[in-house]
Amino acid sequence: MSESIFTKIINREIPATIEYEDEFTIAFHDIHPQAPIHILVVPKKEIQTLNQATEEDTKLLGHCLLIAKNIAKTRQIDESGYRIVINCNADAGQTVFHLHFHILGGHSLQLAMG
Ligand code: AMP
């Protein structure tokens, strides 16, 4: 299977505005932001959807959530509030089949479902 568009970002084959990176994850600005702050946290391991995550990925998934929390704090939306979204498959509108966590914030999201 060919590499995902997010793997191309990880490998610097296509550009992105990178917010954070470590051995296991990368976080970058969404190209079509749905909120003033819209950042994607992506595990470097290519997991197509949440459905393909296994016990082996427990620590990785937890790590992604903690990275999301840290980014929210760095971007100063931790107190005002933010939403973390994982879209899984067609009905959720998943368009990139490489697991990712959306961080959405910077304004009120109460009327929007992300
Ligand atoms: P999802 O609908 O959950 O699969 O979300 C995929 C997200 O990736 C969408 O919000 C897109 O705007 C975003 N996206 C797609 N291509 C890129 C890219 N090259 N750089 C940054 N974000 C992207």
PDB file of C-alpha atoms and ligand atoms in Angstrom:
ATOM      1  CA  MET A   1       0.000   0.000   0.000  1.00  0.00           C
ATOM      2  CA  SER A   2       1.294   3.483  -0.806  1.00  0.00           C
ATOM      3  CA  GLU A   3       2.191   5.767   2.058  1.00  0.00           C
ATOM      4  CA  SER A   4      -0.466   8.115   3.406  1.00  0.00           C
ATOM      5  CA  ILE A   5      -0.388  11.866   2.876  1.00  0.00           C
ATOM      6  CA  PHE A   6       0.462  12.194   6.570  1.00  0.00           C
ATOM      7  CA  THR A   7       3.440   9.868   6.180  1.00  0.00           C
ATOM      8  CA  LYS A   8       4.565  12.124   3.340  1.00  0.00           C
ATOM      9  CA  ILE A   9       4.428  15.040   5.820  1.00  0.00           C
ATOM     10  CA  ILE A  10       6.378  12.983   8.391  1.00  0.00           C
ATOM     11  CA  ASN A  11       8.995  12.222   5.728  1.00  0.00           C
ATOM     12  CA  ARG A  12       9.083  15.903   4.634  1.00  0.00           C
ATOM     13  CA  GLU A  13       7.953  14.918   1.133  1.00  0.00           C
ATOM     14  CA  ILE A  14       5.180  17.508   1.335  1.00  0.00           C
ATOM     15  CA  PRO A  15       5.166  20.663   3.455  1.00  0.00           C
ATOM     16  CA  ALA A  16       3.144  21.351   6.578  1.00  0.00           C
ATOM     17  CA  THR A  17       3.222  23.823   9.419  1.00  0.00           C
ATOM     18  CA  ILE A  18       4.611  21.573  12.115  1.00  0.00           C
ATOM     19  CA  GLU A  19       3.617  22.408  15.674  1.00  0.00           C
ATOM     20  CA  TYR A  20       5.329  19.532  17.483  1.00  0.00           C
ATOM     21  CA  GLU A  21       7.253  16.357  16.745  1.00  0.00           C
ATOM     22  CA  ASP A  22       8.790  13.531  18.718  1.00  0.00           C
ATOM     23  CA  GLU A  23       9.843   9.929  18.070  1.00  0.00           C
ATOM     24  CA  PHE A  24       6.262   8.659  17.957  1.00  0.00           C
ATOM     25  CA  THR A  25       4.070  11.542  16.809  1.00  0.00           C
ATOM     26  CA  ILE A  26       3.865  14.626  14.671  1.00  0.00           C
ATOM     27  CA  ALA A  27       1.410  17.506  15.030  1.00  0.00           C
ATOM     28  CA  PHE A  28       0.731  20.067  12.297  1.00  0.00           C
ATOM     29  CA  HIS A  29      -1.839  22.668  11.316  1.00  0.00           C
ATOM     30  CA  ASP A  30      -4.862  21.418   9.399  1.00  0.00           C
ATOM     31  CA  ILE A  31      -4.794  22.721   5.839  1.00  0.00           C
ATOM     32  CA  HIS A  32      -8.546  23.538   5.973  1.00  0.00           C
ATOM     33  CA  PRO A  33      -9.055  24.776   9.540  1.00  0.00           C
ATOM     34  CA  GLN A  34     -12.524  24.353  11.007  1.00  0.00           C
ATOM     35  CA  ALA A  35     -11.722  26.553  14.013  1.00  0.00           C
ATOM     36  CA  PRO A  36      -9.179  29.299  14.833  1.00  0.00           C
ATOM     37  CA  ILE A  37      -6.929  26.554  16.194  1.00  0.00           C
ATOM     38  CA  HIS A  38      -7.104  23.291  14.265  1.00  0.00           C
ATOM     39  CA  ILE A  39      -4.120  21.030  14.712  1.00  0.00           C
ATOM     40  CA  LEU A  40      -3.792  17.343  13.885  1.00  0.00           C
ATOM     41  CA  VAL A  41      -1.865  14.965  16.138  1.00  0.00           C
ATOM     42  CA  VAL A  42      -0.734  11.970  14.095  1.00  0.00           C
ATOM     43  CA  PRO A  43       1.011   8.825  15.312  1.00  0.00           C
ATOM     44  CA  LYS A  44       3.960   8.100  13.032  1.00  0.00           C
ATOM     45  CA  LYS A  45       2.869   4.469  12.923  1.00  0.00           C
ATOM     46  CA  GLU A  46       0.417   4.121  10.034  1.00  0.00           C
ATOM     47  CA  ILE A  47      -2.832   2.928  11.596  1.00  0.00           C
ATOM     48  CA  GLN A  48      -5.553   3.368   8.980  1.00  0.00           C
ATOM     49  CA  THR A  49      -8.493   3.997  11.291  1.00  0.00           C
ATOM     50  CA  LEU A  50      -9.247   3.626  14.981  1.00  0.00           C
ATOM     51  CA  ASN A  51     -10.681   0.212  14.054  1.00  0.00           C
ATOM     52  CA  GLN A  52      -7.182  -1.058  13.298  1.00  0.00           C
ATOM     53  CA  ALA A  53      -5.758   0.016  16.673  1.00  0.00           C
ATOM     54  CA  THR A  54      -4.783  -2.891  18.932  1.00  0.00           C
ATOM     55  CA  GLU A  55      -3.688  -3.472  22.524  1.00  0.00           C
ATOM     56  CA  GLU A  56      -0.163  -2.932  21.268  1.00  0.00           C
ATOM     57  CA  ASP A  57      -1.113   0.677  20.469  1.00  0.00           C
ATOM     58  CA  THR A  58      -2.449   1.503  23.946  1.00  0.00           C
ATOM     59  CA  LYS A  59       0.595   3.524  24.981  1.00  0.00           C
ATOM     60  CA  LEU A  60       0.811   5.273  21.612  1.00  0.00           C
ATOM     61  CA  LEU A  61      -2.837   6.374  21.730  1.00  0.00           C
ATOM     62  CA  GLY A  62      -2.421   7.664  25.268  1.00  0.00           C
ATOM     63  CA  HIS A  63       0.713   9.497  24.199  1.00  0.00           C
ATOM     64  CA  CYS A  64      -1.207  11.211  21.369  1.00  0.00           C
ATOM     65  CA  LEU A  65      -3.825  12.436  23.845  1.00  0.00           C
ATOM     66  CA  LEU A  66      -1.182  13.838  26.182  1.00  0.00           C
ATOM     67  CA  ILE A  67       0.520  15.584  23.265  1.00  0.00           C
ATOM     68  CA  ALA A  68      -2.866  17.066  22.300  1.00  0.00           C
ATOM     69  CA  LYS A  69      -3.328  18.290  25.876  1.00  0.00           C
ATOM     70  CA  ASN A  70       0.147  19.849  25.890  1.00  0.00           C
ATOM     71  CA  ILE A  71      -0.476  21.605  22.571  1.00  0.00           C
ATOM     72  CA  ALA A  72      -3.778  22.972  23.910  1.00  0.00           C
ATOM     73  CA  LYS A  73      -1.869  24.418  26.850  1.00  0.00           C
ATOM     74  CA  THR A  74       0.893  25.854  24.655  1.00  0.00           C
ATOM     75  CA  ARG A  75      -1.717  27.468  22.410  1.00  0.00           C
ATOM     76  CA  GLN A  76      -3.545  28.763  25.501  1.00  0.00           C
ATOM     77  CA  ILE A  77      -6.885  27.104  24.825  1.00  0.00           C
ATOM     78  CA  ASP A  78      -6.660  24.695  27.750  1.00  0.00           C
ATOM     79  CA  GLU A  79      -8.747  26.912  30.018  1.00  0.00           C
ATOM     80  CA  SER A  80     -11.169  28.293  27.403  1.00  0.00           C
ATOM     81  CA  GLY A  81     -11.730  24.775  26.096  1.00  0.00           C
ATOM     82  CA  TYR A  82     -11.134  22.617  23.089  1.00  0.00           C
ATOM     83  CA  ARG A  83     -12.402  19.481  21.396  1.00  0.00           C
ATOM     84  CA  ILE A  84     -10.513  16.340  20.401  1.00  0.00           C
ATOM     85  CA  VAL A  85     -12.056  14.469  17.469  1.00  0.00           C
ATOM     86  CA  ILE A  86     -11.261  11.160  15.801  1.00  0.00           C
ATOM     87  CA  ASN A  87     -13.251  10.476  12.640  1.00  0.00           C
ATOM     88  CA  CYS A  88     -13.602   6.788  11.776  1.00  0.00           C
ATOM     89  CA  ASN A  89     -14.672   5.748   8.283  1.00  0.00           C
ATOM     90  CA  ALA A  90     -17.258   7.143   5.883  1.00  0.00           C
ATOM     91  CA  ASP A  91     -20.162   8.170   8.118  1.00  0.00           C
ATOM     92  CA  ALA A  92     -17.794  10.211  10.279  1.00  0.00           C
ATOM     93  CA  GLY A  93     -16.328  11.867   7.189  1.00  0.00           C
ATOM     94  CA  GLN A  94     -12.839  10.403   7.496  1.00  0.00           C
ATOM     95  CA  THR A  95     -10.890  11.457   4.426  1.00  0.00           C
ATOM     96  CA  VAL A  96      -7.300  10.599   5.381  1.00  0.00           C
ATOM     97  CA  PHE A  97      -6.821   6.953   6.295  1.00  0.00           C
ATOM     98  CA  HIS A  98      -3.978   7.431   8.736  1.00  0.00           C
ATOM     99  CA  LEU A  99      -5.258   7.755  12.286  1.00  0.00           C
ATOM    100  CA  HIS A 100      -5.220  11.301  13.622  1.00  0.00           C
ATOM    101  CA  PHE A 101      -6.629  13.368  16.455  1.00  0.00           C
ATOM    102  CA  HIS A 102      -8.105  16.780  15.599  1.00  0.00           C
ATOM    103  CA  ILE A 103      -7.564  19.514  18.192  1.00  0.00           C
ATOM    104  CA  LEU A 104     -10.201  22.202  17.684  1.00  0.00           C
ATOM    105  CA  GLY A 105     -10.443  25.374  19.713  1.00  0.00           C
ATOM    106  CA  GLY A 106     -10.064  29.124  19.861  1.00  0.00           C
ATOM    107  CA  HIS A 107     -13.764  29.906  19.797  1.00  0.00           C
ATOM    108  CA  SER A 108     -16.993  28.418  21.099  1.00  0.00           C
ATOM    109  CA  LEU A 109     -17.684  25.015  19.557  1.00  0.00           C
ATOM    110  CA  GLN A 110     -20.955  24.450  21.382  1.00  0.00           C
ATOM    111  CA  LEU A 111     -23.118  24.594  18.269  1.00  0.00           C
ATOM    112  CA  ALA A 112     -20.712  22.715  16.011  1.00  0.00           C
ATOM    113  CA  MET A 113     -20.009  19.010  16.054  1.00  0.00           C
ATOM    114  CA  GLY A 114     -16.567  19.432  14.478  1.00  0.00           C
TER     115      GLY A 114
HETATM  116  P1  AMP B   1     -10.501  13.460   8.545  1.00  0.00           P
HETATM  117  O1  AMP B   1     -11.701  13.996   7.828  1.00  0.00           O
HETATM  118  O2  AMP B   1     -10.770  13.185   9.988  1.00  0.00           O
HETATM  119  O3  AMP B   1      -9.871  12.299   7.820  1.00  0.00           O
HETATM  120  O4  AMP B   1      -9.470  14.654   8.559  1.00  0.00           O
HETATM  121  C1  AMP B   1      -8.447  14.805   7.650  1.00  0.00           C
HETATM  122  C2  AMP B   1      -7.964  16.220   7.805  1.00  0.00           C
HETATM  123  O5  AMP B   1      -6.715  16.322   7.187  1.00  0.00           O
HETATM  124  C3  AMP B   1      -8.882  17.265   7.182  1.00  0.00           C
HETATM  125  O6  AMP B   1      -9.313  18.184   8.174  1.00  0.00           O
HETATM  126  C4  AMP B   1      -7.999  17.918   6.126  1.00  0.00           C
HETATM  127  O7  AMP B   1      -8.225  19.300   6.017  1.00  0.00           O
HETATM  128  C5  AMP B   1      -6.614  17.609   6.649  1.00  0.00           C
HETATM  129  N1  AMP B   1      -5.584  17.560   5.634  1.00  0.00           N
HETATM  130  C6  AMP B   1      -5.600  16.887   4.459  1.00  0.00           C
HETATM  131  N2  AMP B   1      -4.447  17.060   3.793  1.00  0.00           N
HETATM  132  C7  AMP B   1      -3.667  17.855   4.583  1.00  0.00           C
HETATM  133  C8  AMP B   1      -2.360  18.398   4.438  1.00  0.00           C
HETATM  134  N3  AMP B   1      -1.609  18.153   3.359  1.00  0.00           N
HETATM  135  N4  AMP B   1      -1.893  19.175   5.442  1.00  0.00           N
HETATM  136  C9  AMP B   1      -2.632  19.429   6.518  1.00  0.00           C
HETATM  137  N5  AMP B   1      -3.878  18.943   6.718  1.00  0.00           N
HETATM  138  C10 AMP B   1      -4.390  18.175   5.753  1.00  0.00           C
END
